[in-house]
Short mmCIF file of C-alpha atoms in Angstrom, two decimals:
data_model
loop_
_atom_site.label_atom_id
_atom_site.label_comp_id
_atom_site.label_asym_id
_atom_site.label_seq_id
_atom_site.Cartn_x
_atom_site.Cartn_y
_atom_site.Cartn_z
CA UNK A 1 0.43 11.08 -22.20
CA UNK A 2 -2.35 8.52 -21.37
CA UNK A 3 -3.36 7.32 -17.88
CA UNK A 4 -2.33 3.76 -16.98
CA UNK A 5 -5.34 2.22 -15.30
CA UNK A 6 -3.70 0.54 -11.99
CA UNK A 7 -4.25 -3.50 -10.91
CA UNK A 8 -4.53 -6.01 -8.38
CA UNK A 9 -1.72 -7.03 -7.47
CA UNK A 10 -3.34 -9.95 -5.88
CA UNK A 11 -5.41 -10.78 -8.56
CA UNK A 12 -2.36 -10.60 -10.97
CA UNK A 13 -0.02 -12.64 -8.61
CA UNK A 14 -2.33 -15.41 -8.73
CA UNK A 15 -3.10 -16.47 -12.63
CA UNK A 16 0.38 -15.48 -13.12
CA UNK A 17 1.34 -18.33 -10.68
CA UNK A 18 -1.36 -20.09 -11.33
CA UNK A 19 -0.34 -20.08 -14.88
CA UNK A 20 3.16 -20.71 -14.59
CA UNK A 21 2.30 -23.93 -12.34
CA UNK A 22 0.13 -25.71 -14.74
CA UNK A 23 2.26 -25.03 -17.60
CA UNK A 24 5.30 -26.28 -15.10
CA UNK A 25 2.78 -29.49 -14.16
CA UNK A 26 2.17 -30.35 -17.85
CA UNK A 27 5.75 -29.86 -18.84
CA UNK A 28 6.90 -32.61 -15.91
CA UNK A 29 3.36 -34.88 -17.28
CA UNK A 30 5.04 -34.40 -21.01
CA UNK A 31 8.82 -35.14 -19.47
CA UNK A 32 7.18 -38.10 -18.01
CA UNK A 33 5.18 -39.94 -20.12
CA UNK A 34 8.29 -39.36 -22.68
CA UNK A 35 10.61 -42.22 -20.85
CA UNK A 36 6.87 -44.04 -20.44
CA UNK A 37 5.42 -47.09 -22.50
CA UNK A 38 3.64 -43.95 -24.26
CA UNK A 39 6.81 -41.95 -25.04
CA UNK A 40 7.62 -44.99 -27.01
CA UNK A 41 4.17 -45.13 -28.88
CA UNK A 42 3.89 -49.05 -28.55
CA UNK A 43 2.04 -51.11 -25.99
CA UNK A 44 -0.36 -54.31 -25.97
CA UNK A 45 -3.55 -52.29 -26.87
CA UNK A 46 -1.46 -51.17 -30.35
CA UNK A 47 -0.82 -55.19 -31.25
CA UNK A 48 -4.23 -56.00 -30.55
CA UNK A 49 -5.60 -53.10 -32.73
CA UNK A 50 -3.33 -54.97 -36.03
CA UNK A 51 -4.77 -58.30 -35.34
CA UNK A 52 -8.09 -56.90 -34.74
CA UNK A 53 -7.92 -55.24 -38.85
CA UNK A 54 -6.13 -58.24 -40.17
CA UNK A 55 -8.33 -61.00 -38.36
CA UNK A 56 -11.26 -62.46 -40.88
CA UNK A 57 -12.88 -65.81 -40.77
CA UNK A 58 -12.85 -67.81 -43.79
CA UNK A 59 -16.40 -70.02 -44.92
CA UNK A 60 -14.90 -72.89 -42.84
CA UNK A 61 -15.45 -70.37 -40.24
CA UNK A 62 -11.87 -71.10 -39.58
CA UNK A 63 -9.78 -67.80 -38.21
CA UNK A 64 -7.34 -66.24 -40.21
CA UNK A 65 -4.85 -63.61 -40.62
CA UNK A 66 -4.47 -60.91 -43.50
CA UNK A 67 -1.24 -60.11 -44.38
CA UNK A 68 -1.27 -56.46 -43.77
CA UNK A 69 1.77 -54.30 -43.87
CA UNK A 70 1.07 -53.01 -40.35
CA UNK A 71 1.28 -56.96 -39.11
CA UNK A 72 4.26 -57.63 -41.29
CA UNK A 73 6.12 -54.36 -39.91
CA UNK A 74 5.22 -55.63 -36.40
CA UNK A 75 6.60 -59.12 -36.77
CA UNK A 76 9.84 -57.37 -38.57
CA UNK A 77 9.82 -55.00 -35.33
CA UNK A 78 8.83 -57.75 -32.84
CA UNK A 79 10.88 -61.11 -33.55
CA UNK A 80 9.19 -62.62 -30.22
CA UNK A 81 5.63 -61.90 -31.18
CA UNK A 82 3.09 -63.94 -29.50
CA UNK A 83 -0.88 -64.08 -29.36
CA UNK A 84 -3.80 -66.27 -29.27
CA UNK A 85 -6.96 -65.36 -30.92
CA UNK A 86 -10.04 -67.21 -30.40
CA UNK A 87 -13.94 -67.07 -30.57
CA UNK A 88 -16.15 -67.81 -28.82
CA UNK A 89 -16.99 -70.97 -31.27
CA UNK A 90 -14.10 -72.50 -30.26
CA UNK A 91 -12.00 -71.45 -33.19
CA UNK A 92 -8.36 -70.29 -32.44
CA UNK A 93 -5.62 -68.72 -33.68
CA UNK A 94 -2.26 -68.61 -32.36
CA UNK A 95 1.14 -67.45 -33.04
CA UNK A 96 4.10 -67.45 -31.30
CA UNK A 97 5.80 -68.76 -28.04
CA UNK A 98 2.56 -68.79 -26.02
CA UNK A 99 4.39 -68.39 -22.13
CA UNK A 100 3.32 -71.15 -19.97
CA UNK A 101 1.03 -68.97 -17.55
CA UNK A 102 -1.39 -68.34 -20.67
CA UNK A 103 -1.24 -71.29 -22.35
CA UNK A 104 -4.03 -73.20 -20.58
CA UNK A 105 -6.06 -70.26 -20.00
CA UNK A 106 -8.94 -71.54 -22.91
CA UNK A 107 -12.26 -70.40 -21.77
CA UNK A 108 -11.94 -69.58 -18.27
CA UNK A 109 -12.13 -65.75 -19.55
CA UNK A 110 -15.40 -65.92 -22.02
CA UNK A 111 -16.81 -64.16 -19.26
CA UNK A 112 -14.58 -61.39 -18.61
CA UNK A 113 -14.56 -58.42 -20.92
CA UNK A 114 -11.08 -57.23 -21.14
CA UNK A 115 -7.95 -57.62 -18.20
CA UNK A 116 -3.93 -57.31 -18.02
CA UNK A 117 -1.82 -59.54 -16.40
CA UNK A 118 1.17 -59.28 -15.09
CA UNK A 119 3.77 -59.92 -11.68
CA UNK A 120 2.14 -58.39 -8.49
CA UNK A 121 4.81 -57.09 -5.65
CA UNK A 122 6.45 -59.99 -4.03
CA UNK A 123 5.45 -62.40 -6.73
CA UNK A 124 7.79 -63.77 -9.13
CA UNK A 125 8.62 -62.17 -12.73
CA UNK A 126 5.58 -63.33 -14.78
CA UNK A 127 5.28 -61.59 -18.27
CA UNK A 128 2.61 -58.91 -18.86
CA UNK A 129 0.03 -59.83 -21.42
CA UNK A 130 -3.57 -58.24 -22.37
CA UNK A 131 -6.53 -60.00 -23.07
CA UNK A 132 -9.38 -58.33 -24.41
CA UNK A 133 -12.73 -59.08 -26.06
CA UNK A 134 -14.00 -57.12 -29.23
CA UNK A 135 -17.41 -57.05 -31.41
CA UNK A 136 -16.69 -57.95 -35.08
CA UNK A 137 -19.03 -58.17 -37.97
CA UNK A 138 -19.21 -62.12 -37.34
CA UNK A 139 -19.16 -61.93 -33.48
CA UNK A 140 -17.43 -61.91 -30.75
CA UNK A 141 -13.66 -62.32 -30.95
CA UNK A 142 -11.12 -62.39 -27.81
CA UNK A 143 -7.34 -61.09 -28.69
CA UNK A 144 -4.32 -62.61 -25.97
CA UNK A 145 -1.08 -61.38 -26.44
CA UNK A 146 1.82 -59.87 -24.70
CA UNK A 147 3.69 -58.04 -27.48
CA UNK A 148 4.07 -54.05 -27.63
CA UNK A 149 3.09 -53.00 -30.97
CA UNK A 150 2.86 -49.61 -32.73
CA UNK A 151 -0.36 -47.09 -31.24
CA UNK A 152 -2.37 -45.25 -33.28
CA UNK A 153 -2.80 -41.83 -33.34
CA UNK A 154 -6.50 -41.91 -31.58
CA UNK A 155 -4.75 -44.00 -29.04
CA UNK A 156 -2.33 -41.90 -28.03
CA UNK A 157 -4.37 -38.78 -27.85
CA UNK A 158 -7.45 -40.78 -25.78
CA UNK A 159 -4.71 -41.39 -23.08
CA UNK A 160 -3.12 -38.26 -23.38
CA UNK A 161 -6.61 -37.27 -22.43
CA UNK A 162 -7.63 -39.57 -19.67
CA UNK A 163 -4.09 -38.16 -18.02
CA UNK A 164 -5.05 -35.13 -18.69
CA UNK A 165 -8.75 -35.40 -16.72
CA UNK A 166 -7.49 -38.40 -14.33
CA UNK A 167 -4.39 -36.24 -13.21
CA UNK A 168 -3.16 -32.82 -14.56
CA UNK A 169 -6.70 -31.62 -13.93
CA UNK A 170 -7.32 -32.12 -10.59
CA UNK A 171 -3.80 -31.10 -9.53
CA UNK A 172 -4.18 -27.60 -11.00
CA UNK A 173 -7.79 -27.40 -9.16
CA UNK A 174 -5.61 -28.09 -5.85
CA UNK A 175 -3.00 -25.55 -6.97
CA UNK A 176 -5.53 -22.86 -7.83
CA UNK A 177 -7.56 -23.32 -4.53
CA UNK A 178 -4.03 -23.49 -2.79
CA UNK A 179 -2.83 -20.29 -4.49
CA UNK A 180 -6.44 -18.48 -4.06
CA UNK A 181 -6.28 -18.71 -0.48
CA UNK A 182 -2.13 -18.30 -0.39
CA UNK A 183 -1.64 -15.24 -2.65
CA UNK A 184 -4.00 -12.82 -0.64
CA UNK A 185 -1.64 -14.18 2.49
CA UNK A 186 1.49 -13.49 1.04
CA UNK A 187 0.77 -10.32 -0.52
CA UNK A 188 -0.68 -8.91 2.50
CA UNK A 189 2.05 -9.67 4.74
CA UNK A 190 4.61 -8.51 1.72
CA UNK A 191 3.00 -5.31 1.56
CA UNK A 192 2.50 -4.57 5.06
CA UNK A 193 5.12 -1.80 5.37
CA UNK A 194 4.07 -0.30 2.32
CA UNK A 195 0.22 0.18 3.15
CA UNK A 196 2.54 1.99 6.49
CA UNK A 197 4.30 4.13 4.20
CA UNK A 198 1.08 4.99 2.43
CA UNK A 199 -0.66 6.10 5.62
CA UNK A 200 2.72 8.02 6.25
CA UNK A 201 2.31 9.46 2.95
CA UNK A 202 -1.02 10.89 3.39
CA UNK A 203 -0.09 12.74 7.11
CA UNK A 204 2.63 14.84 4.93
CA UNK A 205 1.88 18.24 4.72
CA UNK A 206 3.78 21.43 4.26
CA UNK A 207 3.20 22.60 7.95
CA UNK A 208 5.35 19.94 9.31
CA UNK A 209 8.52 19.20 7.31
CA UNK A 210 10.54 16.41 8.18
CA UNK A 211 8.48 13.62 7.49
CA UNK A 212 9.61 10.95 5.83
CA UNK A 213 7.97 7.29 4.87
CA UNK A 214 9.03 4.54 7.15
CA UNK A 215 11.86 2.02 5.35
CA UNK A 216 10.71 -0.79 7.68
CA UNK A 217 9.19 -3.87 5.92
CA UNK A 218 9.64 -2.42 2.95
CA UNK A 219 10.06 -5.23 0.07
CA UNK A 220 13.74 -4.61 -1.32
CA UNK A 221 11.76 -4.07 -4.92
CA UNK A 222 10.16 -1.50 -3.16
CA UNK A 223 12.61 -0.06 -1.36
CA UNK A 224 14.34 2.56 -4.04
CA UNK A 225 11.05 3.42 -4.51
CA UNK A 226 10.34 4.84 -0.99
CA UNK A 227 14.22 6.11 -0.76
CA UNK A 228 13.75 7.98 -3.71
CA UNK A 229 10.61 9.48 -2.38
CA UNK A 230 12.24 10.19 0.76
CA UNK A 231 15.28 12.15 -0.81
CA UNK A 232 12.96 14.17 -2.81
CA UNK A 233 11.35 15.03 0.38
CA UNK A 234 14.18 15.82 2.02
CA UNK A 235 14.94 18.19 -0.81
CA UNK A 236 11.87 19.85 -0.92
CA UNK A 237 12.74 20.91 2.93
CA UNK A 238 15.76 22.15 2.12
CA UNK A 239 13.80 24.48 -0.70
CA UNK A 240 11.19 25.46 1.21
CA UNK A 241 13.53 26.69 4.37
CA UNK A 242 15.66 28.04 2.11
CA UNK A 243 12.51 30.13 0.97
CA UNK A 244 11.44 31.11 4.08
CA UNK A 245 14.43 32.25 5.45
CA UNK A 246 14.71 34.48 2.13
CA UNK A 247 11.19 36.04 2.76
CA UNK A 248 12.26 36.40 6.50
CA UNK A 249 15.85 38.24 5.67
CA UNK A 250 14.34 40.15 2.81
CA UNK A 251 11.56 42.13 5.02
CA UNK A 252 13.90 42.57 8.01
CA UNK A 253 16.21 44.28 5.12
CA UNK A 254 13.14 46.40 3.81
CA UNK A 255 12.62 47.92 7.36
CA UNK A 256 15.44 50.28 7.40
CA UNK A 257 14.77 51.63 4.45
CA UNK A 258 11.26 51.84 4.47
CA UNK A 259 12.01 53.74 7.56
CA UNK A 260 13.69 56.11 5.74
CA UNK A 261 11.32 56.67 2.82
CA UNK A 262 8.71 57.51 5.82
CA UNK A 263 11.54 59.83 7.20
CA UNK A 264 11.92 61.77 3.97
CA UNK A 265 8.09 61.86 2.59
CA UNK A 266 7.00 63.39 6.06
CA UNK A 267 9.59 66.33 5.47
CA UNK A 268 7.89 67.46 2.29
CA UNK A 269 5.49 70.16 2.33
CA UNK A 270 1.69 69.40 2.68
CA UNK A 271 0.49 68.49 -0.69
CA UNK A 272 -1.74 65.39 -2.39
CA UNK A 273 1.15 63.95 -4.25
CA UNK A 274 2.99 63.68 -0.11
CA UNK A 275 -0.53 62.38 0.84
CA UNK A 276 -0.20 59.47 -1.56
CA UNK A 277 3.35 58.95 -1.12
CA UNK A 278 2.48 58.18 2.72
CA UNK A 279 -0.38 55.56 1.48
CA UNK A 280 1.84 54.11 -0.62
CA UNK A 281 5.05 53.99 1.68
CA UNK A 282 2.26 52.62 4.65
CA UNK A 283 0.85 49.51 2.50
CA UNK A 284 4.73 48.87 1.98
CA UNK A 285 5.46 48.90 5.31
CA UNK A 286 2.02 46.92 6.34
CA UNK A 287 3.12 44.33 3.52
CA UNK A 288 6.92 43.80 5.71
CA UNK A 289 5.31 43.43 8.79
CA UNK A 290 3.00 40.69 7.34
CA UNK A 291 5.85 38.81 5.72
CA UNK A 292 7.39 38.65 9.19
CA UNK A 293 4.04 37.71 11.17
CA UNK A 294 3.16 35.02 8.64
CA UNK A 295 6.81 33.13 8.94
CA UNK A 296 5.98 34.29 12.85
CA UNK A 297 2.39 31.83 12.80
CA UNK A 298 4.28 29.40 10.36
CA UNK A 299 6.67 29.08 12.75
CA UNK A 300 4.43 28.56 15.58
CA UNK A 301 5.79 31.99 17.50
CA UNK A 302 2.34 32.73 19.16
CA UNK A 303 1.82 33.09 22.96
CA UNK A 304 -1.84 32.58 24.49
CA UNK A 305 -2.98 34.41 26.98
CA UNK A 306 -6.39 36.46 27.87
CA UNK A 307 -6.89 39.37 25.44
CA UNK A 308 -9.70 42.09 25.78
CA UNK A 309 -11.49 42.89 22.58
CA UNK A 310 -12.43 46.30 23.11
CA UNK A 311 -8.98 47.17 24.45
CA UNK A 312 -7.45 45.69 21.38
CA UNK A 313 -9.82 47.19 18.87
CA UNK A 314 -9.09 50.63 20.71
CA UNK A 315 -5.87 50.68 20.28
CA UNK A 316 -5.47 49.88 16.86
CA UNK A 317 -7.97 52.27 15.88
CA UNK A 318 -5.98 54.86 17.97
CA UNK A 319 -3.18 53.77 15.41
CA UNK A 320 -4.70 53.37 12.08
CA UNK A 321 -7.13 56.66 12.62
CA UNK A 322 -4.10 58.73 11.00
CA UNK A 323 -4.16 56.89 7.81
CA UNK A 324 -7.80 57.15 7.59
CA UNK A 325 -7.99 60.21 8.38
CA UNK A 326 -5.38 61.30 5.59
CA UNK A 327 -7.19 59.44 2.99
CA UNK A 328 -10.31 61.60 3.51
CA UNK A 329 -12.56 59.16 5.73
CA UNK A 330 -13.94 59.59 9.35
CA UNK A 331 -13.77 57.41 11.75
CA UNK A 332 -16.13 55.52 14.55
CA UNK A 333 -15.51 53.47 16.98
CA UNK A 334 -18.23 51.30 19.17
CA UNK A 335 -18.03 48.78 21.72
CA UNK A 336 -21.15 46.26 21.98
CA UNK A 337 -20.32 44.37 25.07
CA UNK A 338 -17.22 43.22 27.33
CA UNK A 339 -15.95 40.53 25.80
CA UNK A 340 -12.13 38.40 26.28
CA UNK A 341 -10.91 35.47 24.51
CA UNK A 342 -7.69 32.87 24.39
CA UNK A 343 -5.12 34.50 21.70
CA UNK A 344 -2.18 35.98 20.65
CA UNK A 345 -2.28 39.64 20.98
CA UNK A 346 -0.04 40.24 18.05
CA UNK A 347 -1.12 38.16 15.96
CA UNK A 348 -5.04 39.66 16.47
CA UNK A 349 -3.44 43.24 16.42
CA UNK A 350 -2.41 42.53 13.02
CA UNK A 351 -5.41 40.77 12.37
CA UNK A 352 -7.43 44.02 13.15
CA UNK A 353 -4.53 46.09 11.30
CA UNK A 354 -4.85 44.25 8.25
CA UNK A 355 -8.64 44.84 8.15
CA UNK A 356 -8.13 48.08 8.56
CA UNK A 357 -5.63 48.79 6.07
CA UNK A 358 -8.22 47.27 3.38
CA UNK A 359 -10.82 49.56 4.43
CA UNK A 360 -8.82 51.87 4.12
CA UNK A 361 -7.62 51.22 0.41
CA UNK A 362 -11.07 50.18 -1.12
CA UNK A 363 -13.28 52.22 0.63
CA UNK A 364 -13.77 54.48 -2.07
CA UNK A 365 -12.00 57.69 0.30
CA UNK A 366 -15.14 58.84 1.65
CA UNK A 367 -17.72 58.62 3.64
CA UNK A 368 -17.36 56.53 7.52
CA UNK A 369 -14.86 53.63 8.61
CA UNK A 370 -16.86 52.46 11.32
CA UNK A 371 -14.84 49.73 13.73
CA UNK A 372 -17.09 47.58 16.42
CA UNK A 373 -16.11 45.53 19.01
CA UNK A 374 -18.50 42.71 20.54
CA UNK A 375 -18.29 40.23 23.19
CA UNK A 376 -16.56 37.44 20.58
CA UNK A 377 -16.45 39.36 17.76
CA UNK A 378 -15.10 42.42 15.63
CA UNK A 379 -16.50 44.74 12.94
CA UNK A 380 -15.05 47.35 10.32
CA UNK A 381 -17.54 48.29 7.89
CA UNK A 382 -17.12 50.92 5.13
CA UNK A 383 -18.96 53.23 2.67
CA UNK A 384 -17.21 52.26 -0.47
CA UNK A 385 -18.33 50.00 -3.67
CA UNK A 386 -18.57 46.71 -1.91
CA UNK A 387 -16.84 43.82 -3.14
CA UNK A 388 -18.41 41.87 -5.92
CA UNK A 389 -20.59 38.10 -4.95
CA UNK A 390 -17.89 36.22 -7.35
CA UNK A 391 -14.75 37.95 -5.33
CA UNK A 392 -15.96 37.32 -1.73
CA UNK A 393 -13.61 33.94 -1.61
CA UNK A 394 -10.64 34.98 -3.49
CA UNK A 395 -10.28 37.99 -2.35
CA UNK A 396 -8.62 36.06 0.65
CA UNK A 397 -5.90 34.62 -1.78
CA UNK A 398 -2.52 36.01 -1.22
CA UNK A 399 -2.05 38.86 -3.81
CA UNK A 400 -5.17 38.13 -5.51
CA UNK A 401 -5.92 41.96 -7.77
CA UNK A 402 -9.64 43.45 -7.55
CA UNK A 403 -10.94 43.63 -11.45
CA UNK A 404 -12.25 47.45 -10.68
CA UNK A 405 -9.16 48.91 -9.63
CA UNK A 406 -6.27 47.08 -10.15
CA UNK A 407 -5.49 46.71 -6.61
CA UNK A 408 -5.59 43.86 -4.74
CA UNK A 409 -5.13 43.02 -0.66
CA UNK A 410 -1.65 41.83 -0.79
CA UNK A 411 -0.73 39.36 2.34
CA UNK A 412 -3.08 41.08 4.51
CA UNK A 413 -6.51 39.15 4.18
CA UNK A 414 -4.56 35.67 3.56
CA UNK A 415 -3.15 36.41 6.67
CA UNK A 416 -6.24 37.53 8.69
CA UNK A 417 -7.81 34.52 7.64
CA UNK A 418 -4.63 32.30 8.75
CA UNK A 419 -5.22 33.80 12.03
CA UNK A 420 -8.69 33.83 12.51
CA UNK A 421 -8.13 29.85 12.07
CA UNK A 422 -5.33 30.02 14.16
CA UNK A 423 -7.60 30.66 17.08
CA UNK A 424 -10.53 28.64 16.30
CA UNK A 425 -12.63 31.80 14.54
CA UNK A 426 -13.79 32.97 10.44
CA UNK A 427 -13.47 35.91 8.96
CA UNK A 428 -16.22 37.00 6.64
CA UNK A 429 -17.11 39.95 4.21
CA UNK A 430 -20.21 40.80 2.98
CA UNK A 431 -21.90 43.68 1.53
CA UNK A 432 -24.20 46.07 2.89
CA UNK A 433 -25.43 49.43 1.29
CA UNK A 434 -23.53 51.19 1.33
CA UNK A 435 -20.13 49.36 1.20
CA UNK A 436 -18.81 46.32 2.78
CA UNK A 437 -18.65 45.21 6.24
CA UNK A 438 -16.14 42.41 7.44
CA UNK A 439 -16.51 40.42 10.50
CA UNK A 440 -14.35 38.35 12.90
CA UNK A 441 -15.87 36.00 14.57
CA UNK A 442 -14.45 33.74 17.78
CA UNK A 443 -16.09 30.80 19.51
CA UNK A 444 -17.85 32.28 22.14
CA UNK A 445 -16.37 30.14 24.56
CA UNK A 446 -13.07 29.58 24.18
CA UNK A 447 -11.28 29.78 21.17
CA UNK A 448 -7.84 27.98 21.95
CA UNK A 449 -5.61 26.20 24.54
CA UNK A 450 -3.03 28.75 25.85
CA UNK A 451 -0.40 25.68 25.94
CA UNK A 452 -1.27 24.24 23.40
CA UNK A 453 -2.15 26.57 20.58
CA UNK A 454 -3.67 24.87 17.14
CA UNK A 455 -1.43 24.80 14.21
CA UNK A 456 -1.80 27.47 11.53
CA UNK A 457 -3.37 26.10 8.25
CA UNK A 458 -2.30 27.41 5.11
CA UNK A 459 -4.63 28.17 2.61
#
């Protein structure tokens, strides 16, 4: 499917109004000048443009009409034609009722190129007339008359023109500076509770269900937009609890009877095949409890409080030596300074256990499992093959498989590292010959607020 660029919506809003404004404005010009002198095609300038082609002077040097079939349509069309042609040798040539206000007019014009006449406001009805002077082969020639007669083609489009600079023009340059500075305005103010719902939008995250874009100022073409978004965020809530209280149910269910696989391996005689049986029944068990602690640090179920390092890291070697023990390693514990920080015992125990438990399954079953506690930190190194350079990241995936041996870490690093974040800290592996060490590392200060505890991040 291909990608749809996206747009300005400003910069669309305003040449489409822009555009629908001036072809609006030229429309009302067109409606206009259509019940105008020019809708009608005829005015003085079209009379005087006949007698101007049909006007020749004899070798009297008289004046004298041509009778062209453009003046003989115009007396047929004008019954009341009138005009008085004259140069500037004193010849004239009239025709016509001349009205009484240009009658005695004569020369008092030879100095005026062209004018109109006609009633000002207030004045009384006086008939319009046009007098104008033009350059013929044999001089100058001045044309009076007060007739409408037929315009010409060039005409019609030179006006058409001179409305078009004189009027339409300059209107649409006031519309498009009007609209330049409006449409940014308006759009702005439109959009206002969508750039919200955007912001909104972005603070989502699977964490913290419940959120929902805000429906306030929210254009109604918008608005199924955002409720549609909404409802399918609502849904996705629903699925995702739904989910999580199926993982929760399901590993309370596996307890019981993982209890009583335990029950029934330890009753078998001593033997390899009961040896692995244990392993395997253990990392089953180990993979319950760390369904239950990560909806536990989803949920936010952590309490704060002062936790010793070295008391924590003896314990759960105290528990986990067993299993290491059974698997054919040996096991050493150290404690490099006094050290207590702000956690959740449980959550760290698990932490630790988790560790542990990978040691245990990767560390080739021999050689040392060596466990170290420092003043802000913890270390479990082992003897085994080490964990590839390209691995070192993914290995913290959730049930991400090793290439070498098939077997992969389950919940349990996923989970140390959602806990190590938990309270402000890293986990890190690294290799060291021979095997792999893995460290914990907490601010050395203070690595979270007993009250308020950060939220867990989700890889």
């Amino acid at each position: 499917m291909s990608k749809r660029c996206s747009y300005s919506l400003r910069k669309r809003l305003f040449w489409r109004l822009l555009a629908v404004q001036s072809v609006v404005l030229i429309l009302v010009m067109i409606v206009l000048i259509s019940v105008g002198k020019i809708s009608e095609f005829r005015s003085t300038e079209g009379t005087i443009e006949i007698l101007r082609q049909a006007v020749f002077r004899q070798p009297t040097g008289e004046l004298s009409l041509r009778e062209t079939e453009d003046l003989r349509q115009l007396r047929k069309d004008a019954p009341d034609l009138w005009y008085t042609i004259r140069d500037m040798q004193g010849h004239v040539l009239t025709e016509g009722r001349i009205p009484e206000e240009y009658a005695a007019i004569g020369n008092t014009l030879d100095h005026v190129g062209q004018a109109k006449f006609g009633s000002n406001l207030g004045d009384h009805d006086r008939p319009a007339a046009r007098m104008k002077w033009i350059a013929t082969d044999w001089g100058q020639v001045q044309f009076l008359t007060g007739t409408d007669g037929p315009n010409s083609s060039t005409f019609i489009l030179l006006k058409l023109s001179l409305v078009l600079a004189k009027i339409v023009i300059p209107i649409v340059a006031v519309m498009a500076l009007g609209a330049l500075i409006a449409t940014p305005l308006v759009v702005r103010r439109s959009l206002v509770g969508i750039d919200q719902a955007a912001l909104q939008a972005d603070t989502i995250d699977i964490d913290q269900r419940g959120g929902r874009l805000s429906e306030n100022d929210i254009p109604e073409e918008i608005a199924p937009l955002v409720h549609a978004v909404n409802r399918a965020l609502g849904r996705l809530d629903e699925g995702y609890e739904r989910q999580e209280r199926f993982l929760t149910d399901a590993a309370h269910e596996l307890r019981t009877p993982i209890a009583i696989l335990n029950t029934r391996i330890g009753s078998l005689p001593h033997s390899s095949i009961k040896t692995d049986l244990l392993e395997d029944a253990a990392r089953l068990a180990v993979l319950t409890e760390q369904m239950l602690d990560l909806q536990r640090l989803k949920q936010g179920k952590v309490q704060f409080c002062k936790v010793d390092l070295g008391q924590l890291a003896r314990k759960v070697i105290i528990e986990m030596a067993p299993l290491a023990f059974a698997a054919g390693y040996t096991v050493q514990f150290d404690v490099d300074g006094a050290g207590e920080i702000e956690g959740d015992p449980l959550a760290l125990q698990r932490a630790l256990m988790n560790i542990l438990q990978n040691a245990i399954n990767h560390g080739g079953r021999k050689g040392t499992i060596s466990l170290t506690s420092g003043c802000n930190w913890i270390e479990v190194r082992d003897e085994g093959p080490g964990i590839p350079v390209d691995m070192r990241d993914r290995i913290f995936e959730p049930f991400f498989k090793r290439h070498h041996d098939g077997r992969g870490a389950g919940l349990g690093l996923n989970l140390v590292r959602d806990i190590l974040r938990l309270h402000g800290g890293e986990v890190t592996i690294d290799n060291r010959s021979p095997g792999a060490i893995c460290r914990l590392s907490f601010p050395p200060d203070k690595t979270a607020d007993a009250d308020t505890p950060p939220r867990l991040a989700t890889a």
